[in-house]
mmCIF file of C-alpha atoms in Angstrom:
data_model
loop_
_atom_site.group_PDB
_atom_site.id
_atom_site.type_symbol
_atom_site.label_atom_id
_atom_site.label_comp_id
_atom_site.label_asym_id
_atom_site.label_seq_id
_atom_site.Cartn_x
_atom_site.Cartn_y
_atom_site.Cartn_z
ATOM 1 C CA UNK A 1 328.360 -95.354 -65.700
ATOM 2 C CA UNK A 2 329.156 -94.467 -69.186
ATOM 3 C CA UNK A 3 326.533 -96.678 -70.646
ATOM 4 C CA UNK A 4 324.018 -95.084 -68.108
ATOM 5 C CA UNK A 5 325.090 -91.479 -68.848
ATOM 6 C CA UNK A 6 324.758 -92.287 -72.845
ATOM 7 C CA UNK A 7 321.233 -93.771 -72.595
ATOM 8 C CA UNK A 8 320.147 -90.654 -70.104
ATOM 9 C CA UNK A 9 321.447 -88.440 -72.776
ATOM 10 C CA UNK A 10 319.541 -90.471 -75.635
ATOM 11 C CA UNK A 11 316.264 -90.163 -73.535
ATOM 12 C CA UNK A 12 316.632 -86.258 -73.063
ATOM 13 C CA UNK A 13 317.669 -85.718 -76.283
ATOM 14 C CA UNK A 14 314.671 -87.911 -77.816
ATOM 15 C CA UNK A 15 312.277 -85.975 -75.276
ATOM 16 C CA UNK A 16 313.443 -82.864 -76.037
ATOM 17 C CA UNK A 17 313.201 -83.982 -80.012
ATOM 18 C CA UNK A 18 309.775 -84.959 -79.699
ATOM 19 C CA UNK A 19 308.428 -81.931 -77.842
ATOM 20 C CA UNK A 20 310.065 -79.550 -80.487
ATOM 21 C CA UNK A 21 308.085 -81.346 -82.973
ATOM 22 C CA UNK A 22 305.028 -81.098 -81.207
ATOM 23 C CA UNK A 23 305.316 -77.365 -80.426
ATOM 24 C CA UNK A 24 306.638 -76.554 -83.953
ATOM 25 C CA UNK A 25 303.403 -78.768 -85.125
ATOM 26 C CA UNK A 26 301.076 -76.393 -82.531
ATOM 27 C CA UNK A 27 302.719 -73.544 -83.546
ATOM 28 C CA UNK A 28 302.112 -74.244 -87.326
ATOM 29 C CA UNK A 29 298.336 -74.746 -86.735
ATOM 30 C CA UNK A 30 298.079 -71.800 -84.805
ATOM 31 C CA UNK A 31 299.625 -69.487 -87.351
ATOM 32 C CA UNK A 32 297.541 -71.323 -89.846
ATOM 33 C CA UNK A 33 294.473 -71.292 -87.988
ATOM 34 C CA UNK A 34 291.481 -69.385 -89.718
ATOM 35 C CA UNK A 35 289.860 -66.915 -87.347
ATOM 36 C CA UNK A 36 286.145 -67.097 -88.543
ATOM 37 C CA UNK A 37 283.387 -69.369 -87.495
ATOM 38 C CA UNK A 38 282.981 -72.739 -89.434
ATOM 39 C CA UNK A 39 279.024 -72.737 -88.649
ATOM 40 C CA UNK A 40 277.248 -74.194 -91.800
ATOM 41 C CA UNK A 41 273.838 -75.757 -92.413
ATOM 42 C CA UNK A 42 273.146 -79.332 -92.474
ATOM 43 C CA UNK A 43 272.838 -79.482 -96.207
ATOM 44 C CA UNK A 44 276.227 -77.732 -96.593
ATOM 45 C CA UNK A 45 277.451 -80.391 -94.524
ATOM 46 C CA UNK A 46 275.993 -83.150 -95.933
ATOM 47 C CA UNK A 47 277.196 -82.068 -99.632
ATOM 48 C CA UNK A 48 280.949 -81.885 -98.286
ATOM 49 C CA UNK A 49 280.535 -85.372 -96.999
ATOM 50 C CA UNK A 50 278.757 -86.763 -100.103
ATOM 51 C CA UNK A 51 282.027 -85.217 -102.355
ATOM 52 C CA UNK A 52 284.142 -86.964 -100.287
ATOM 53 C CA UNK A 53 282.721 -89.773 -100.066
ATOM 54 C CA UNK A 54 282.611 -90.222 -96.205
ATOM 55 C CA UNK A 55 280.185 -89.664 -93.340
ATOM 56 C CA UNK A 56 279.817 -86.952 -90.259
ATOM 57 C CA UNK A 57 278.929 -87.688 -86.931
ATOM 58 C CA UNK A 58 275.660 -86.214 -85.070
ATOM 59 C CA UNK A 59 276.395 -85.996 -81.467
ATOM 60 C CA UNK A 60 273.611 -85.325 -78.623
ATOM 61 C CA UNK A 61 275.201 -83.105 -76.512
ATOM 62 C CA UNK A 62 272.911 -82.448 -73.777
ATOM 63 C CA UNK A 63 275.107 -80.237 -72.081
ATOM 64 C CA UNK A 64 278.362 -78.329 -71.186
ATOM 65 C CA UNK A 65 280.397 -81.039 -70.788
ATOM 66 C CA UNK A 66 279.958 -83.315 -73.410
ATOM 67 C CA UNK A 67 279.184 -80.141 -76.009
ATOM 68 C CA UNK A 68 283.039 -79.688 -75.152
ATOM 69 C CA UNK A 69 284.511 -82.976 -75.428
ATOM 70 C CA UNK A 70 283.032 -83.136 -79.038
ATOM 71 C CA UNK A 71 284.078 -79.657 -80.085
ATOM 72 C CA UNK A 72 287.948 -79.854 -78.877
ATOM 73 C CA UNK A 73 287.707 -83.512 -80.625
ATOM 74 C CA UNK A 74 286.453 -82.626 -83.723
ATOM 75 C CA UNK A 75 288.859 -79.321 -83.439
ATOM 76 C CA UNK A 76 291.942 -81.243 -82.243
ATOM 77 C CA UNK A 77 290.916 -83.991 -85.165
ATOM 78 C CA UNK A 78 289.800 -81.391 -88.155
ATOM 79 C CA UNK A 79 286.927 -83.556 -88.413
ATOM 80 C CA UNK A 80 283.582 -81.845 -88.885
ATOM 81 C CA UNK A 81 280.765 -82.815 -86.833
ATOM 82 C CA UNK A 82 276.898 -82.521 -86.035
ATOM 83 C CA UNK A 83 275.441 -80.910 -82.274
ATOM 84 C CA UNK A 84 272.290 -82.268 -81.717
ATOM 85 C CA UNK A 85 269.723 -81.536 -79.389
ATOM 86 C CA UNK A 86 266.089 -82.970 -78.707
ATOM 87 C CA UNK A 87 263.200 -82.110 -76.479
ATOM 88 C CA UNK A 88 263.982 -84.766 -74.283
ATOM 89 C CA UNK A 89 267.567 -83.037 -73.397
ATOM 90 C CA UNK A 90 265.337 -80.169 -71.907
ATOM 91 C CA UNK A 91 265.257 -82.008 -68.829
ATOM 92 C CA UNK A 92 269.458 -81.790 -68.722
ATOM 93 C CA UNK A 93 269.504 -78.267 -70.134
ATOM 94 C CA UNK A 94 266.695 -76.427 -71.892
ATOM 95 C CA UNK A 95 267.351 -75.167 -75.463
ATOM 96 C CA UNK A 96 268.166 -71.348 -74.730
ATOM 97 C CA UNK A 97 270.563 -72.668 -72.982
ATOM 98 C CA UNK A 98 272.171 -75.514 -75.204
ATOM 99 C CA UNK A 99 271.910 -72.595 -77.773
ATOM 100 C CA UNK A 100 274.413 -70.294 -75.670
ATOM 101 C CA UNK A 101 277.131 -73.300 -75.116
ATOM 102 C CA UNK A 102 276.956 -73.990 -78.067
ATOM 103 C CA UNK A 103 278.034 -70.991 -79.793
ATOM 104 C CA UNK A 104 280.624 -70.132 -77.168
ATOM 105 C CA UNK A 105 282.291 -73.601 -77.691
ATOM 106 C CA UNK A 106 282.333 -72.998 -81.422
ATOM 107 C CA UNK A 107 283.222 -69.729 -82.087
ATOM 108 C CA UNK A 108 286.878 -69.901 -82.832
ATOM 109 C CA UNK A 109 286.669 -73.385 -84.657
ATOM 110 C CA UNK A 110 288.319 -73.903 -87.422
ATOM 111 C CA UNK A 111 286.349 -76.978 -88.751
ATOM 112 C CA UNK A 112 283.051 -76.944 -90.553
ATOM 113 C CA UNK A 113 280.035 -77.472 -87.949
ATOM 114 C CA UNK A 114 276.310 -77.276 -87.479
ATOM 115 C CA UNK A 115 273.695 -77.444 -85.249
ATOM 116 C CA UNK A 116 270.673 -79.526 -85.310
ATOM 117 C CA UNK A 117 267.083 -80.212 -83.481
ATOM 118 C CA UNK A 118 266.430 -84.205 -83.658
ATOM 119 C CA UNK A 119 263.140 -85.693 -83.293
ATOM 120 C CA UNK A 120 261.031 -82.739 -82.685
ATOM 121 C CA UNK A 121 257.051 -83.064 -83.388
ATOM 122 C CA UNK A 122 256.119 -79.535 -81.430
ATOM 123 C CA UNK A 123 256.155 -77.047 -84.310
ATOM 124 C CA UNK A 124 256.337 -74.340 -82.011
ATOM 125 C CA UNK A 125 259.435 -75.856 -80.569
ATOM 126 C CA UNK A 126 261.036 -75.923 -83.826
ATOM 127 C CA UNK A 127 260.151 -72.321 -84.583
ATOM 128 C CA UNK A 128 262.076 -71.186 -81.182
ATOM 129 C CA UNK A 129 264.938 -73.712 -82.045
ATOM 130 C CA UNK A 130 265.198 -71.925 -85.623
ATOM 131 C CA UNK A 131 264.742 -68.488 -84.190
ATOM 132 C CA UNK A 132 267.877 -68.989 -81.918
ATOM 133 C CA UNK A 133 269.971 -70.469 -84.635
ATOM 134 C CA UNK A 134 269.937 -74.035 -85.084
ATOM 135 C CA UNK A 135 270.645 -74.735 -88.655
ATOM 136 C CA UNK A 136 268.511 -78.144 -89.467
ATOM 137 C CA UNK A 137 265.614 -79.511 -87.895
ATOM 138 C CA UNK A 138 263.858 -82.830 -87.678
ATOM 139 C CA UNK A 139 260.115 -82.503 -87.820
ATOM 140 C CA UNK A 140 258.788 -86.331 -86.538
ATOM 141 C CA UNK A 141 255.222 -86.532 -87.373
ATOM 142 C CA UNK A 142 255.297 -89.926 -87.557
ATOM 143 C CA UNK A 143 252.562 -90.468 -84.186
ATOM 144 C CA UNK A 144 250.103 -88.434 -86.606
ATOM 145 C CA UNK A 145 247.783 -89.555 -89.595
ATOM 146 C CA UNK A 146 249.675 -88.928 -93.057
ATOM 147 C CA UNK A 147 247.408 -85.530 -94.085
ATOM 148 C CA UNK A 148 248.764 -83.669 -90.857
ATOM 149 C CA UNK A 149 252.404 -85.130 -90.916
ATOM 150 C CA UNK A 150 252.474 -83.465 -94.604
ATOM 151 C CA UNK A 151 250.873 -80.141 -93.778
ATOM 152 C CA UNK A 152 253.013 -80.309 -90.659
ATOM 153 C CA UNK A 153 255.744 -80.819 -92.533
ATOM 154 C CA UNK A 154 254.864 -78.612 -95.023
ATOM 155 C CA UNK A 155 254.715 -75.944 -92.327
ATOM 156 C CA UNK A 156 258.223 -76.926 -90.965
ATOM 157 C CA UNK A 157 259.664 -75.763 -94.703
ATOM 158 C CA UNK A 158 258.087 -72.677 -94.490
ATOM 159 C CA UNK A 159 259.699 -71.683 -91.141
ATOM 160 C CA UNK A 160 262.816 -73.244 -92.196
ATOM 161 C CA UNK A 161 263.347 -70.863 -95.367
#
């Protein structure tokens, strides 16, 4: 019985060790937490990763769900990360919407983030996904002769600036 008792009071004790830790560890990164947005452009991204020497992942997130998963990830991880969206999401979730999750997942986050419109060749589709705030766009022009994929692209600049 003594034995017993001794190894049930190692296990509580250890339990109770470990879950101080962890809450002293929460508690530290909630009094340490910043309380602004981390939302930055692609290239500000990009130029953080370069320093460092690493690489950030781009993640479709289609909708709610997996728009969440990444964000408490990337929050619970301090890793910075990429939300993509393309035209052919719109059949999920059109891009108002993906807009408005979006923003509501990130803004109390605490790591660097941006959002981003992959594979898009409808210039008026990039000129709404600008207009509601994504922060880096992929013009594909590559299904059109090489004069309109420049002027297209040159276009794509100009609404980008």
């Amino acid at each position: 019985i003594r034995d017993s008792l001794r190894y049930l009071f190692l296990f509580y004790f250890t339990v109770i060790i470990r879950n101080s830790a962890i809450f002293l560890s929460s508690l530290n990164h909630l009094i340490n937490k910043k309380r602004n947005t981390m939302e930055i452009t692609l290239k500000q991204l990009l130029k953080s990763a370069q320093e460092k020497q690493i690489a950030y992942a781009s993640f479709n997130a289609p909708n709610y769900e997996s728009a969440k998963a990444v964000v408490l990830a990337a929050e619970e991880l301090q890793i910075p990360f990429i939300l993509s969206h393309g035209p052919g999401h719109d059949c999920y979730t059109d891009i108002e919407h993906v807009m408005d999750f979006y923003r509501s997942l990130t803004k109390n986050l605490t790591v660097d983030h941006c959002f981003h419109l992959d594979h898009t060749s409808d210039l008026s589709y990039i000129e709404k996904a600008l207009k509601l705030g994504f922060t880096s766009v992929m013009y594909d022009g590559s299904h059109e002769s090489y004069e309109d994929n420049v002027a297209n692209t040159i276009n794509v600049v100009a609404m980008a600036i």
